[in-house]
Amino acid sequence: MYTLYYAPSTASMAVHWLLIELGVPFELVPVDIGAKAHKSPEFLRINPNGHVPVLVIDGVPYTECAALLMLLPERHPTANLSPAVGTAERSAYLQTMFYLANTLQPAYRSWFYPEEAAGIDNVDAAKLVARAKIEQVWTRLDSKFEDGRVFILGQNLTAADFLATILMRWSRNMPKPATEFPNLARYVDRMRKLPSLREVHARENLTDWICG
Ligand SMILES: N[C@@H](CCC(=O)N[C@@H](CS)C(=O)NCC(=O)O)C(=O)O
C-alpha cells in the first residue's frame, strides 16, 4: 500500500498521476501548503526538506519527485513505463530524468519562489533568469521531436513523460508556455488524451490546462 502526501498541482501531481496510471491501491494525505503544513514538526519528521511529494512505501517515507517516478515503474514492471536495464533507451531515460530534475525543477523553484533564489530585493532578476532557463529547455525538447517521436524518449510512454508533462503544465501561466513550442504543443495534446491525466486533474479538482 502506498500513501502519497500531496498538494494539488505541485510536483506531487506527477506521482499521483503515475499511481493512477499504474492502477495500484494508494491513499492520499493532503498537505495544506498555504497553511504551511509542510513546515510543521509532524511533516518535517517524514520529510525534513519540507516539500511535497512524500510517498510512504511499506511504512517508509521516500522523497524527490523524479526518484519516486522512477521507483514506481520498477516496482510494477508489467506497466512497461521504465526501459529495461542495459538498453540504449534506458540510458536516454536516465539522462532525461536527471536533465529534467536538474534543470527545470530548480529553475521553476526560482520562478515560483524568486526570493529564495536571490533575496527579496532581486525577485525580478531571479525570475528573468529562471524564465530564460525554462524556455531554453523547451527549445531543446521541442527540437527532439523533429525526428517524429511520439513520446519524450521515442515511441514508448515512460515515467519521463509524467515528469515532462507536469513540468510543461507548470508553464501555463508563464509569458511563453511550453505549448507555444509547436512540437511540444502536439506532444501535450497527445498526453492530454491519456485518461489518467484527466483523472488526476479531476481528483485534484483542477480544471485549467487539461482542455488546452
Ligand atoms: N526536489 C524536490 C522539490 C519538491 C518541491 O519543490 N516541492 C514544492 C511543490 S512543487 C513544495 O513543496 N513547495 C513548498 C515549499 O517549498 O515551501 C522534489 O523533486 O520532490
PDB file of N, CA, C and O in Angstrom, residues 58-133:
ATOM      1  N   ASP A  58       5.383   0.868   2.387  1.00  0.00           N
ATOM      2  CA  ASP A  58       5.559  -0.083   3.500  1.00  0.00           C
ATOM      3  C   ASP A  58       6.066   0.621   4.757  1.00  0.00           C
ATOM      4  O   ASP A  58       7.012   0.156   5.399  1.00  0.00           O
ATOM      5  N   GLY A  59       5.480   1.779   5.037  1.00  0.00           N
ATOM      6  CA  GLY A  59       5.798   2.479   6.285  1.00  0.00           C
ATOM      7  C   GLY A  59       7.033   3.368   6.217  1.00  0.00           C
ATOM      8  O   GLY A  59       7.335   4.073   7.178  1.00  0.00           O
ATOM      9  N   VAL A  60       7.738   3.377   5.081  1.00  0.00           N
ATOM     10  CA  VAL A  60       8.971   4.185   4.975  1.00  0.00           C
ATOM     11  C   VAL A  60       8.713   5.360   4.026  1.00  0.00           C
ATOM     12  O   VAL A  60       8.283   5.157   2.886  1.00  0.00           O
ATOM     13  N   PRO A  61       8.969   6.606   4.480  1.00  0.00           N
ATOM     14  CA  PRO A  61       8.748   7.753   3.585  1.00  0.00           C
ATOM     15  C   PRO A  61       9.910   7.938   2.594  1.00  0.00           C
ATOM     16  O   PRO A  61      11.076   7.892   2.992  1.00  0.00           O
ATOM     17  N   TYR A  62       9.538   8.158   1.338  1.00  0.00           N
ATOM     18  CA  TYR A  62      10.526   8.444   0.288  1.00  0.00           C
ATOM     19  C   TYR A  62      10.172   9.788  -0.346  1.00  0.00           C
ATOM     20  O   TYR A  62       8.979  10.123  -0.477  1.00  0.00           O
ATOM     21  N   THR A  63      11.220  10.519  -0.765  1.00  0.00           N
ATOM     22  CA  THR A  63      11.002  11.847  -1.341  1.00  0.00           C
ATOM     23  C   THR A  63      11.746  11.966  -2.672  1.00  0.00           C
ATOM     24  O   THR A  63      12.416  11.032  -3.096  1.00  0.00           O
ATOM     25  N   GLU A  64      11.629  13.128  -3.262  1.00  0.00           N
ATOM     26  CA  GLU A  64      12.206  13.501  -4.559  1.00  0.00           C
ATOM     27  C   GLU A  64      11.343  12.952  -5.694  1.00  0.00           C
ATOM     28  O   GLU A  64      11.380  11.756  -6.026  1.00  0.00           O
ATOM     29  N   CYS A  65      10.626  13.885  -6.264  1.00  0.00           N
ATOM     30  CA  CYS A  65       9.645  13.548  -7.291  1.00  0.00           C
ATOM     31  C   CYS A  65      10.194  12.620  -8.384  1.00  0.00           C
ATOM     32  O   CYS A  65       9.606  11.585  -8.698  1.00  0.00           O
ATOM     33  N   ALA A  66      11.338  12.998  -8.967  1.00  0.00           N
ATOM     34  CA  ALA A  66      11.874  12.202 -10.082  1.00  0.00           C
ATOM     35  C   ALA A  66      12.217  10.791  -9.621  1.00  0.00           C
ATOM     36  O   ALA A  66      11.980   9.807 -10.344  1.00  0.00           O
ATOM     37  N   ALA A  67      12.766  10.677  -8.413  1.00  0.00           N
ATOM     38  CA  ALA A  67      13.117   9.352  -7.890  1.00  0.00           C
ATOM     39  C   ALA A  67      11.852   8.512  -7.683  1.00  0.00           C
ATOM     40  O   ALA A  67      11.833   7.312  -7.996  1.00  0.00           O
ATOM     41  N   LEU A  68      10.805   9.146  -7.190  1.00  0.00           N
ATOM     42  CA  LEU A  68       9.545   8.415  -6.969  1.00  0.00           C
ATOM     43  C   LEU A  68       8.980   7.932  -8.303  1.00  0.00           C
ATOM     44  O   LEU A  68       8.466   6.811  -8.418  1.00  0.00           O
ATOM     45  N   LEU A  69       9.104   8.801  -9.320  1.00  0.00           N
ATOM     46  CA  LEU A  69       8.600   8.430 -10.656  1.00  0.00           C
ATOM     47  C   LEU A  69       9.415   7.280 -11.247  1.00  0.00           C
ATOM     48  O   LEU A  69       8.913   6.524 -12.086  1.00  0.00           O
ATOM     49  N   MET A  70      10.658   7.153 -10.824  1.00  0.00           N
ATOM     50  CA  MET A  70      11.492   6.064 -11.343  1.00  0.00           C
ATOM     51  C   MET A  70      11.284   4.772 -10.550  1.00  0.00           C
ATOM     52  O   MET A  70      11.318   3.680 -11.107  1.00  0.00           O
ATOM     53  N   LEU A  71      11.088   4.912  -9.246  1.00  0.00           N
ATOM     54  CA  LEU A  71      10.990   3.675  -8.460  1.00  0.00           C
ATOM     55  C   LEU A  71       9.639   2.966  -8.640  1.00  0.00           C
ATOM     56  O   LEU A  71       9.582   1.733  -8.590  1.00  0.00           O
ATOM     57  N   LEU A  72       8.577   3.741  -8.885  1.00  0.00           N
ATOM     58  CA  LEU A  72       7.264   3.087  -9.021  1.00  0.00           C
ATOM     59  C   LEU A  72       7.204   2.110 -10.201  1.00  0.00           C
ATOM     60  O   LEU A  72       6.757   0.964 -10.033  1.00  0.00           O
ATOM     61  N   PRO A  73       7.643   2.510 -11.410  1.00  0.00           N
ATOM     62  CA  PRO A  73       7.588   1.552 -12.532  1.00  0.00           C
ATOM     63  C   PRO A  73       8.472   0.325 -12.294  1.00  0.00           C
ATOM     64  O   PRO A  73       8.186  -0.756 -12.807  1.00  0.00           O
ATOM     65  N   GLU A  74       9.526   0.501 -11.504  1.00  0.00           N
ATOM     66  CA  GLU A  74      10.373  -0.664 -11.211  1.00  0.00           C
ATOM     67  C   GLU A  74       9.660  -1.632 -10.281  1.00  0.00           C
ATOM     68  O   GLU A  74       9.898  -2.836 -10.321  1.00  0.00           O
ATOM     69  N   ARG A  75       8.783  -1.108  -9.439  1.00  0.00           N
ATOM     70  CA  ARG A  75       8.016  -1.982  -8.550  1.00  0.00           C
ATOM     71  C   ARG A  75       6.828  -2.614  -9.278  1.00  0.00           C
ATOM     72  O   ARG A  75       6.243  -3.567  -8.791  1.00  0.00           O
ATOM     73  N   HIS A  76       6.479  -2.031 -10.443  1.00  0.00           N
ATOM     74  CA  HIS A  76       5.333  -2.542 -11.205  1.00  0.00           C
ATOM     75  C   HIS A  76       5.756  -2.686 -12.671  1.00  0.00           C
ATOM     76  O   HIS A  76       5.276  -1.961 -13.549  1.00  0.00           O
ATOM     77  N   PRO A  77       6.658  -3.629 -12.938  1.00  0.00           N
ATOM     78  CA  PRO A  77       7.298  -3.702 -14.265  1.00  0.00           C
ATOM     79  C   PRO A  77       6.337  -4.052 -15.401  1.00  0.00           C
ATOM     80  O   PRO A  77       6.626  -3.709 -16.556  1.00  0.00           O
ATOM     81  N   THR A  78       5.209  -4.682 -15.090  1.00  0.00           N
ATOM     82  CA  THR A  78       4.318  -5.076 -16.188  1.00  0.00           C
ATOM     83  C   THR A  78       3.713  -3.863 -16.897  1.00  0.00           C
ATOM     84  O   THR A  78       3.249  -3.970 -18.023  1.00  0.00           O
ATOM     85  N   ALA A  79       3.755  -2.708 -16.252  1.00  0.00           N
ATOM     86  CA  ALA A  79       3.213  -1.494 -16.897  1.00  0.00           C
ATOM     87  C   ALA A  79       4.141  -0.977 -17.992  1.00  0.00           C
ATOM     88  O   ALA A  79       3.727  -0.140 -18.810  1.00  0.00           O
ATOM     89  N   ASN A  80       5.365  -1.453 -18.024  1.00  0.00           N
ATOM     90  CA  ASN A  80       6.309  -1.066 -19.088  1.00  0.00           C
ATOM     91  C   ASN A  80       6.549   0.434 -19.182  1.00  0.00           C
ATOM     92  O   ASN A  80       6.597   0.986 -20.281  1.00  0.00           O
ATOM     93  N   LEU A  81       6.707   1.066 -18.053  1.00  0.00           N
ATOM     94  CA  LEU A  81       6.929   2.521 -18.064  1.00  0.00           C
ATOM     95  C   LEU A  81       8.382   2.886 -17.768  1.00  0.00           C
ATOM     96  O   LEU A  81       8.709   4.054 -17.589  1.00  0.00           O
ATOM     97  N   SER A  82       9.224   1.853 -17.755  1.00  0.00           N
ATOM     98  CA  SER A  82      10.633   2.060 -17.424  1.00  0.00           C
ATOM     99  C   SER A  82      11.457   1.164 -18.349  1.00  0.00           C
ATOM    100  O   SER A  82      11.336  -0.054 -18.304  1.00  0.00           O
ATOM    101  N   PRO A  83      12.291   1.752 -19.223  1.00  0.00           N
ATOM    102  CA  PRO A  83      13.053   0.925 -20.169  1.00  0.00           C
ATOM    103  C   PRO A  83      13.958  -0.088 -19.452  1.00  0.00           C
ATOM    104  O   PRO A  83      14.459   0.186 -18.358  1.00  0.00           O
ATOM    105  N   ALA A  84      14.172  -1.200 -20.081  1.00  0.00           N
ATOM    106  CA  ALA A  84      14.949  -2.285 -19.461  1.00  0.00           C
ATOM    107  C   ALA A  84      16.394  -1.857 -19.211  1.00  0.00           C
ATOM    108  O   ALA A  84      17.003  -1.163 -20.046  1.00  0.00           O
ATOM    109  N   VAL A  85      16.919  -2.304 -18.082  1.00  0.00           N
ATOM    110  CA  VAL A  85      18.316  -2.006 -17.709  1.00  0.00           C
ATOM    111  C   VAL A  85      19.255  -2.531 -18.799  1.00  0.00           C
ATOM    112  O   VAL A  85      19.071  -3.630 -19.316  1.00  0.00           O
ATOM    113  N   GLY A  86      20.227  -1.711 -19.170  1.00  0.00           N
ATOM    114  CA  GLY A  86      21.224  -2.138 -20.150  1.00  0.00           C
ATOM    115  C   GLY A  86      20.884  -1.756 -21.579  1.00  0.00           C
ATOM    116  O   GLY A  86      21.726  -1.915 -22.469  1.00  0.00           O
ATOM    117  N   THR A  87      19.669  -1.244 -21.819  1.00  0.00           N
ATOM    118  CA  THR A  87      19.297  -0.863 -23.180  1.00  0.00           C
ATOM    119  C   THR A  87      19.672   0.604 -23.440  1.00  0.00           C
ATOM    120  O   THR A  87      19.848   1.387 -22.502  1.00  0.00           O
ATOM    121  N   ALA A  88      19.743   0.940 -24.731  1.00  0.00           N
ATOM    122  CA  ALA A  88      20.044   2.329 -25.098  1.00  0.00           C
ATOM    123  C   ALA A  88      18.914   3.247 -24.628  1.00  0.00           C
ATOM    124  O   ALA A  88      19.147   4.392 -24.212  1.00  0.00           O
ATOM    125  N   GLU A  89      17.676   2.725 -24.662  1.00  0.00           N
ATOM    126  CA  GLU A  89      16.542   3.553 -24.226  1.00  0.00           C
ATOM    127  C   GLU A  89      16.656   3.867 -22.729  1.00  0.00           C
ATOM    128  O   GLU A  89      16.290   4.946 -22.273  1.00  0.00           O
ATOM    129  N   ARG A  90      17.213   2.889 -21.973  1.00  0.00           N
ATOM    130  CA  ARG A  90      17.415   3.104 -20.538  1.00  0.00           C
ATOM    131  C   ARG A  90      18.399   4.249 -20.309  1.00  0.00           C
ATOM    132  O   ARG A  90      18.203   5.104 -19.433  1.00  0.00           O
ATOM    133  N   SER A  91      19.457   4.265 -21.107  1.00  0.00           N
ATOM    134  CA  SER A  91      20.461   5.335 -20.955  1.00  0.00           C
ATOM    135  C   SER A  91      19.811   6.697 -21.220  1.00  0.00           C
ATOM    136  O   SER A  91      20.036   7.665 -20.475  1.00  0.00           O
ATOM    137  N   ALA A  92      19.018   6.763 -22.292  1.00  0.00           N
ATOM    138  CA  ALA A  92      18.347   8.021 -22.621  1.00  0.00           C
ATOM    139  C   ALA A  92      17.343   8.398 -21.526  1.00  0.00           C
ATOM    140  O   ALA A  92      17.176   9.576 -21.191  1.00  0.00           O
ATOM    141  N   TYR A  93      16.702   7.385 -20.970  1.00  0.00           N
ATOM    142  CA  TYR A  93      15.717   7.592 -19.898  1.00  0.00           C
ATOM    143  C   TYR A  93      16.379   8.200 -18.660  1.00  0.00           C
ATOM    144  O   TYR A  93      15.908   9.213 -18.121  1.00  0.00           O
ATOM    145  N   LEU A  94      17.507   7.589 -18.227  1.00  0.00           N
ATOM    146  CA  LEU A  94      18.212   8.105 -17.048  1.00  0.00           C
ATOM    147  C   LEU A  94      18.656   9.543 -17.295  1.00  0.00           C
ATOM    148  O   LEU A  94      18.473  10.433 -16.456  1.00  0.00           O
ATOM    149  N   GLN A  95      19.214   9.769 -18.484  1.00  0.00           N
ATOM    150  CA  GLN A  95      19.694  11.106 -18.822  1.00  0.00           C
ATOM    151  C   GLN A  95      18.544  12.112 -18.774  1.00  0.00           C
ATOM    152  O   GLN A  95      18.668  13.210 -18.222  1.00  0.00           O
ATOM    153  N   THR A  96      17.408  11.735 -19.359  1.00  0.00           N
ATOM    154  CA  THR A  96      16.270  12.656 -19.436  1.00  0.00           C
ATOM    155  C   THR A  96      15.703  12.958 -18.051  1.00  0.00           C
ATOM    156  O   THR A  96      15.393  14.122 -17.742  1.00  0.00           O
ATOM    157  N   MET A  97      15.575  11.938 -17.211  1.00  0.00           N
ATOM    158  CA  MET A  97      15.038  12.167 -15.870  1.00  0.00           C
ATOM    159  C   MET A  97      15.927  13.136 -15.084  1.00  0.00           C
ATOM    160  O   MET A  97      15.431  14.068 -14.445  1.00  0.00           O
ATOM    161  N   PHE A  98      17.255  12.904 -15.180  1.00  0.00           N
ATOM    162  CA  PHE A  98      18.153  13.789 -14.432  1.00  0.00           C
ATOM    163  C   PHE A  98      18.188  15.181 -15.058  1.00  0.00           C
ATOM    164  O   PHE A  98      18.283  16.185 -14.352  1.00  0.00           O
ATOM    165  N   TYR A  99      18.115  15.234 -16.370  1.00  0.00           N
ATOM    166  CA  TYR A  99      18.107  16.531 -17.046  1.00  0.00           C
ATOM    167  C   TYR A  99      16.888  17.361 -16.601  1.00  0.00           C
ATOM    168  O   TYR A  99      17.015  18.521 -16.211  1.00  0.00           O
ATOM    169  N   LEU A 100      15.716  16.743 -16.625  1.00  0.00           N
ATOM    170  CA  LEU A 100      14.503  17.461 -16.234  1.00  0.00           C
ATOM    171  C   LEU A 100      14.576  17.884 -14.765  1.00  0.00           C
ATOM    172  O   LEU A 100      14.232  19.014 -14.408  1.00  0.00           O
ATOM    173  N   ALA A 101      15.028  16.948 -13.924  1.00  0.00           N
ATOM    174  CA  ALA A 101      15.070  17.240 -12.484  1.00  0.00           C
ATOM    175  C   ALA A 101      16.125  18.294 -12.145  1.00  0.00           C
ATOM    176  O   ALA A 101      15.937  19.092 -11.233  1.00  0.00           O
ATOM    177  N   ASN A 102      17.219  18.293 -12.898  1.00  0.00           N
ATOM    178  CA  ASN A 102      18.323  19.203 -12.543  1.00  0.00           C
ATOM    179  C   ASN A 102      18.265  20.554 -13.241  1.00  0.00           C
ATOM    180  O   ASN A 102      18.972  21.475 -12.839  1.00  0.00           O
ATOM    181  N   THR A 103      17.477  20.639 -14.313  1.00  0.00           N
ATOM    182  CA  THR A 103      17.388  21.936 -14.999  1.00  0.00           C
ATOM    183  C   THR A 103      16.044  22.603 -14.692  1.00  0.00           C
ATOM    184  O   THR A 103      15.985  23.668 -14.093  1.00  0.00           O
ATOM    185  N   LEU A 104      14.948  21.948 -15.089  1.00  0.00           N
ATOM    186  CA  LEU A 104      13.641  22.592 -14.952  1.00  0.00           C
ATOM    187  C   LEU A 104      13.215  22.780 -13.499  1.00  0.00           C
ATOM    188  O   LEU A 104      12.711  23.838 -13.134  1.00  0.00           O
ATOM    189  N   GLN A 105      13.403  21.746 -12.691  1.00  0.00           N
ATOM    190  CA  GLN A 105      12.885  21.876 -11.319  1.00  0.00           C
ATOM    191  C   GLN A 105      13.544  23.025 -10.540  1.00  0.00           C
ATOM    192  O   GLN A 105      12.826  23.841  -9.952  1.00  0.00           O
ATOM    193  N   PRO A 106      14.886  23.153 -10.571  1.00  0.00           N
ATOM    194  CA  PRO A 106      15.473  24.321  -9.873  1.00  0.00           C
ATOM    195  C   PRO A 106      15.057  25.652 -10.500  1.00  0.00           C
ATOM    196  O   PRO A 106      14.843  26.639  -9.788  1.00  0.00           O
ATOM    197  N   ALA A 107      14.944  25.677 -11.831  1.00  0.00           N
ATOM    198  CA  ALA A 107      14.546  26.930 -12.478  1.00  0.00           C
ATOM    199  C   ALA A 107      13.117  27.306 -12.069  1.00  0.00           C
ATOM    200  O   ALA A 107      12.808  28.480 -11.829  1.00  0.00           O
ATOM    201  N   TYR A 108      12.255  26.301 -11.992  1.00  0.00           N
ATOM    202  CA  TYR A 108      10.885  26.591 -11.547  1.00  0.00           C
ATOM    203  C   TYR A 108      10.857  27.073 -10.102  1.00  0.00           C
ATOM    204  O   TYR A 108      10.045  27.916  -9.739  1.00  0.00           O
ATOM    205  N   ARG A 109      11.740  26.498  -9.260  1.00  0.00           N
ATOM    206  CA  ARG A 109      11.765  26.988  -7.866  1.00  0.00           C
ATOM    207  C   ARG A 109      12.106  28.471  -7.859  1.00  0.00           C
ATOM    208  O   ARG A 109      11.525  29.255  -7.130  1.00  0.00           O
ATOM    209  N   SER A 110      13.037  28.866  -8.746  1.00  0.00           N
ATOM    210  CA  SER A 110      13.394  30.293  -8.813  1.00  0.00           C
ATOM    211  C   SER A 110      12.242  31.131  -9.368  1.00  0.00           C
ATOM    212  O   SER A 110      12.091  32.292  -9.011  1.00  0.00           O
ATOM    213  N   TRP A 111      11.459  30.528 -10.259  1.00  0.00           N
ATOM    214  CA  TRP A 111      10.327  31.264 -10.832  1.00  0.00           C
ATOM    215  C   TRP A 111       9.213  31.426  -9.785  1.00  0.00           C
ATOM    216  O   TRP A 111       8.669  32.515  -9.596  1.00  0.00           O
ATOM    217  N   PHE A 112       8.906  30.327  -9.088  1.00  0.00           N
ATOM    218  CA  PHE A 112       7.784  30.369  -8.142  1.00  0.00           C
ATOM    219  C   PHE A 112       8.179  30.891  -6.759  1.00  0.00           C
ATOM    220  O   PHE A 112       7.333  31.363  -6.009  1.00  0.00           O
ATOM    221  N   TYR A 113       9.465  30.755  -6.413  1.00  0.00           N
ATOM    222  CA  TYR A 113       9.957  31.240  -5.115  1.00  0.00           C
ATOM    223  C   TYR A 113      11.187  32.117  -5.366  1.00  0.00           C
ATOM    224  O   TYR A 113      12.289  31.806  -4.907  1.00  0.00           O
ATOM    225  N   PRO A 114      11.042  33.236  -6.107  1.00  0.00           N
ATOM    226  CA  PRO A 114      12.219  34.009  -6.543  1.00  0.00           C
ATOM    227  C   PRO A 114      13.012  34.600  -5.388  1.00  0.00           C
ATOM    228  O   PRO A 114      14.227  34.796  -5.507  1.00  0.00           O
ATOM    229  N   GLU A 115      12.353  34.865  -4.267  1.00  0.00           N
ATOM    230  CA  GLU A 115      13.070  35.437  -3.116  1.00  0.00           C
ATOM    231  C   GLU A 115      14.063  34.426  -2.540  1.00  0.00           C
ATOM    232  O   GLU A 115      15.100  34.795  -1.993  1.00  0.00           O
ATOM    233  N   GLU A 116      13.756  33.123  -2.741  1.00  0.00           N
ATOM    234  CA  GLU A 116      14.629  32.051  -2.255  1.00  0.00           C
ATOM    235  C   GLU A 116      15.951  32.063  -3.053  1.00  0.00           C
ATOM    236  O   GLU A 116      17.015  31.789  -2.520  1.00  0.00           O
ATOM    237  N   ALA A 117      15.828  32.376  -4.356  1.00  0.00           N
ATOM    238  CA  ALA A 117      16.994  32.313  -5.243  1.00  0.00           C
ATOM    239  C   ALA A 117      17.963  33.459  -5.006  1.00  0.00           C
ATOM    240  O   ALA A 117      19.174  33.255  -4.992  1.00  0.00           O
ATOM    241  N   ALA A 118      17.435  34.673  -4.830  1.00  0.00           N
ATOM    242  CA  ALA A 118      18.355  35.821  -4.807  1.00  0.00           C
ATOM    243  C   ALA A 118      17.921  36.919  -3.834  1.00  0.00           C
ATOM    244  O   ALA A 118      18.346  38.071  -3.975  1.00  0.00           O
ATOM    245  N   GLY A 119      17.085  36.562  -2.880  1.00  0.00           N
ATOM    246  CA  GLY A 119      16.665  37.553  -1.882  1.00  0.00           C
ATOM    247  C   GLY A 119      15.515  38.404  -2.381  1.00  0.00           C
ATOM    248  O   GLY A 119      15.290  38.533  -3.594  1.00  0.00           O
ATOM    249  N   ILE A 120      14.824  38.993  -1.457  1.00  0.00           N
ATOM    250  CA  ILE A 120      13.581  39.718  -1.751  1.00  0.00           C
ATOM    251  C   ILE A 120      13.810  40.926  -2.671  1.00  0.00           C
ATOM    252  O   ILE A 120      12.932  41.323  -3.426  1.00  0.00           O
ATOM    253  N   ASP A 121      15.036  41.480  -2.643  1.00  0.00           N
ATOM    254  CA  ASP A 121      15.303  42.673  -3.472  1.00  0.00           C
ATOM    255  C   ASP A 121      15.615  42.321  -4.925  1.00  0.00           C
ATOM    256  O   ASP A 121      15.750  43.220  -5.764  1.00  0.00           O
ATOM    257  N   ASN A 122      15.763  41.047  -5.220  1.00  0.00           N
ATOM    258  CA  ASN A 122      16.183  40.662  -6.577  1.00  0.00           C
ATOM    259  C   ASN A 122      15.200  39.711  -7.260  1.00  0.00           C
ATOM    260  O   ASN A 122      15.585  38.922  -8.126  1.00  0.00           O
ATOM    261  N   VAL A 123      13.946  39.847  -6.857  1.00  0.00           N
ATOM    262  CA  VAL A 123      12.920  38.936  -7.349  1.00  0.00           C
ATOM    263  C   VAL A 123      12.783  39.003  -8.881  1.00  0.00           C
ATOM    264  O   VAL A 123      12.711  37.976  -9.556  1.00  0.00           O
ATOM    265  N   ASP A 124      12.769  40.210  -9.428  1.00  0.00           N
ATOM    266  CA  ASP A 124      12.575  40.344 -10.881  1.00  0.00           C
ATOM    267  C   ASP A 124      13.739  39.721 -11.652  1.00  0.00           C
ATOM    268  O   ASP A 124      13.531  39.020 -12.655  1.00  0.00           O
ATOM    269  N   ALA A 125      14.953  39.966 -11.160  1.00  0.00           N
ATOM    270  CA  ALA A 125      16.133  39.407 -11.839  1.00  0.00           C
ATOM    271  C   ALA A 125      16.115  37.881 -11.756  1.00  0.00           C
ATOM    272  O   ALA A 125      16.412  37.184 -12.734  1.00  0.00           O
ATOM    273  N   ALA A 126      15.747  37.354 -10.597  1.00  0.00           N
ATOM    274  CA  ALA A 126      15.708  35.898 -10.424  1.00  0.00           C
ATOM    275  C   ALA A 126      14.687  35.278 -11.388  1.00  0.00           C
ATOM    276  O   ALA A 126      14.946  34.232 -12.006  1.00  0.00           O
ATOM    277  N   LYS A 127      13.540  35.955 -11.546  1.00  0.00           N
ATOM    278  CA  LYS A 127      12.505  35.409 -12.438  1.00  0.00           C
ATOM    279  C   LYS A 127      12.938  35.482 -13.900  1.00  0.00           C
ATOM    280  O   LYS A 127      12.644  34.588 -14.699  1.00  0.00           O
ATOM    281  N   LEU A 128      13.654  36.538 -14.228  1.00  0.00           N
ATOM    282  CA  LEU A 128      14.137  36.688 -15.612  1.00  0.00           C
ATOM    283  C   LEU A 128      15.080  35.542 -15.978  1.00  0.00           C
ATOM    284  O   LEU A 128      14.969  34.939 -17.051  1.00  0.00           O
ATOM    285  N   VAL A 129      16.005  35.251 -15.066  1.00  0.00           N
ATOM    286  CA  VAL A 129      16.968  34.163 -15.311  1.00  0.00           C
ATOM    287  C   VAL A 129      16.236  32.825 -15.362  1.00  0.00           C
ATOM    288  O   VAL A 129      16.488  31.984 -16.241  1.00  0.00           O
ATOM    289  N   ALA A 130      15.306  32.627 -14.441  1.00  0.00           N
ATOM    290  CA  ALA A 130      14.554  31.365 -14.391  1.00  0.00           C
ATOM    291  C   ALA A 130      13.785  31.160 -15.691  1.00  0.00           C
ATOM    292  O   ALA A 130      13.794  30.074 -16.276  1.00  0.00           O
ATOM    293  N   ARG A 131      13.142  32.227 -16.139  1.00  0.00           N
ATOM    294  CA  ARG A 131      12.353  32.126 -17.369  1.00  0.00           C
ATOM    295  C   ARG A 131      13.230  31.738 -18.557  1.00  0.00           C
ATOM    296  O   ARG A 131      12.877  30.866 -19.358  1.00  0.00           O
ATOM    297  N   ALA A 132      14.396  32.363 -18.649  1.00  0.00           N
ATOM    298  CA  ALA A 132      15.306  32.058 -19.766  1.00  0.00           C
ATOM    299  C   ALA A 132      15.731  30.589 -19.725  1.00  0.00           C
ATOM    300  O   ALA A 132      15.781  29.904 -20.759  1.00  0.00           O
ATOM    301  N   LYS A 133      16.027  30.092 -18.517  1.00  0.00           N
ATOM    302  CA  LYS A 133      16.454  28.691 -18.396  1.00  0.00           C
ATOM    303  C   LYS A 133      15.321  27.747 -18.791  1.00  0.00           C
ATOM    304  O   LYS A 133      15.542  26.746 -19.478  1.00  0.00           O
TER     305      LYS A 133
END
